[in-house]
XYZ file of C-alpha atoms in Angstrom:
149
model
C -18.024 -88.247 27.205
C -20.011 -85.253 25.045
C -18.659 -88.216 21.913
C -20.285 -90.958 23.225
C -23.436 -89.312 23.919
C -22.985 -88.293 20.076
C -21.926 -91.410 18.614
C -25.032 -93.063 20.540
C -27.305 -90.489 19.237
C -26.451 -90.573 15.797
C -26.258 -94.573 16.002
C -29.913 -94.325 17.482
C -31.167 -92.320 14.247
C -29.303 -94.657 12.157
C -31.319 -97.681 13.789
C -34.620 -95.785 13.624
C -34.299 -95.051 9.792
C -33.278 -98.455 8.925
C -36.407 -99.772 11.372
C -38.651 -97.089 9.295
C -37.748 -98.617 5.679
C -38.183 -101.803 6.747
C -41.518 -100.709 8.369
C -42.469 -99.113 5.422
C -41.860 -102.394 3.196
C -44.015 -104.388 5.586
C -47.012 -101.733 5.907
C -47.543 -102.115 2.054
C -47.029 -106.291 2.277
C -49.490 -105.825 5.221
C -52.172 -104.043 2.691
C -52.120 -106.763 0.799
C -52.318 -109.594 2.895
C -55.339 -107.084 5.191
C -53.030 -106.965 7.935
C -54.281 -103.714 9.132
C -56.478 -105.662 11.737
C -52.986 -105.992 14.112
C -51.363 -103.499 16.454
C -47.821 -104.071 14.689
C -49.306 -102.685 11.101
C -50.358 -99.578 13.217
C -46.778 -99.256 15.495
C -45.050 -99.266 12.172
C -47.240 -96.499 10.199
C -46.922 -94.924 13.756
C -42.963 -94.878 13.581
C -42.766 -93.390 10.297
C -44.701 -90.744 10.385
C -42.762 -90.103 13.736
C -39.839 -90.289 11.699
C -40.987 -88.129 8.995
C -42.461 -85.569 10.962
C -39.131 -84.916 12.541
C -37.070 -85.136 10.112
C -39.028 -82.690 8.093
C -39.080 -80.451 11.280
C -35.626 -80.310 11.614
C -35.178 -79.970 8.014
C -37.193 -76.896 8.258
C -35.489 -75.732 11.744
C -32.162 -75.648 10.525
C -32.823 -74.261 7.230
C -31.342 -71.008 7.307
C -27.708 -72.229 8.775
C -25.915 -70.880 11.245
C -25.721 -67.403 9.840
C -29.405 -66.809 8.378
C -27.911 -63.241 6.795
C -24.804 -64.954 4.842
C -27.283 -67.876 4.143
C -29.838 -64.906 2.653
C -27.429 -62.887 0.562
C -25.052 -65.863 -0.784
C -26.941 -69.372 -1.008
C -30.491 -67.390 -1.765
C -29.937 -64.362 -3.327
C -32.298 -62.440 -1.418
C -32.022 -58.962 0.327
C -31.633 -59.410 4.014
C -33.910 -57.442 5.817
C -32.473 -56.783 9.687
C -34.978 -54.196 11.076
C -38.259 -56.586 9.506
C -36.484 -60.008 11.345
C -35.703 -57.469 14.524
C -39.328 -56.898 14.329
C -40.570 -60.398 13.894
C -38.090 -62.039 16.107
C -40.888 -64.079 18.143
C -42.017 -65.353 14.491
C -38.791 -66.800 14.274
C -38.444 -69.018 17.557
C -41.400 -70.687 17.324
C -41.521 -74.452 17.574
C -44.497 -74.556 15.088
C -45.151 -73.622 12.387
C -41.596 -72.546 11.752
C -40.537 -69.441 9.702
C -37.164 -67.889 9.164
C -37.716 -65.224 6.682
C -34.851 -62.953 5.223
C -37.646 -60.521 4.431
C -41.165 -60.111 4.393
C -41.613 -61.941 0.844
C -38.897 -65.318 1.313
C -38.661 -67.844 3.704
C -35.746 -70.060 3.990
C -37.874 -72.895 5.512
C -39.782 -74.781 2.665
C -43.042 -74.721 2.058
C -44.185 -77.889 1.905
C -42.405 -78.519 5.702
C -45.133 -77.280 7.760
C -47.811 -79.257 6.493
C -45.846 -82.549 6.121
C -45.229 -81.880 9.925
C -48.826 -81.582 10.617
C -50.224 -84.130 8.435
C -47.366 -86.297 10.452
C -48.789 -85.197 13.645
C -52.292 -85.529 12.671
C -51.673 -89.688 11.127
C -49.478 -90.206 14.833
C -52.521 -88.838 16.641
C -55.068 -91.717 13.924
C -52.273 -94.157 14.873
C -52.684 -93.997 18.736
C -56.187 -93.866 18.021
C -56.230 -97.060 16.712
C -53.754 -99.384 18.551
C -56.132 -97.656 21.548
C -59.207 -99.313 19.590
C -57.216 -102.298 18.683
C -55.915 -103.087 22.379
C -59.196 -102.161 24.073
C -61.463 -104.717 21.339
C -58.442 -107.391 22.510
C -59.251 -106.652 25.960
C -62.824 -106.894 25.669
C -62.958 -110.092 23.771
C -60.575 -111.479 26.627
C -63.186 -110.752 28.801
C -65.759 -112.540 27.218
C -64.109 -115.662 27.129
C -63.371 -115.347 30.658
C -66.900 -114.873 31.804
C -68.347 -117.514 28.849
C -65.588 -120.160 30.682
């Protein structure tokens, strides 16, 4: 059963990525052609930065490995520091902005994954913003033909 849930999930992702770079070829044909004006050209930009946001979130979440001291000393060459990550250990299980330091000067998570979550966030929020625009000027001009008729 635990398989199939698995096999569904990673088939899901697989579908979402291959809807995202075909969403991302038809935002920039929509630039051209001013397609900006529809809800779709929105959904789309909407949908990647969805996408990107998360994967750049769990790109940053599972940076350090399983075993953040092996990953430390062997993949980064830095000291490990227990008694600094003992003391910090709230720092570290944060859902944003992640941090999983091996000491107080290096971070295993990137530093350019923080941001490129937030900047997702903050086009997502735009996004929402304007399909909400977008539906509610569809709505209104409804209603105007309705009362004109």
């Amino acid at each position: 059963m635990t398989e199939t849930v698995l096999f569904a999930g990673v088939l899901a992702l697989v579908a979402w990525f291959v809807w995202n770079v075909w969403s991302v070829v038809q935002v920039f044909k929509g630039l051209r052609e001013r397609f900006w004006t529809r809800p779709m050209w929105w959904l789309r930009i909407l949908s990647v930065s969805l996408f990107t946001g998360t994967a750049a979130w769990l790109f940053g979440a599972f940076s350090g490995g399983l075993d953040v001291e092996e990953s430390c000393r062997l993949t980064h060459h830095q000291h490990y520091d227990s008694a600094y990550r003992s003391a910090h250990a709230e720092e570290f299980q944060r859902l944003f902005p992640l941090s999983n330091k091996c000491n107080a000067s290096y971070d295993l998570v990137p530093s350019w994954v923080n941001p490129t979550v937030a900047a997702c966030f903050v086009i997502a929020v735009l996004c929402v913003l304007a399909l909400g625009r977008l539906g509610l000027s569809r709505a209104l001009t409804v209603k105007r033909k309705e009362l004109r008729s």
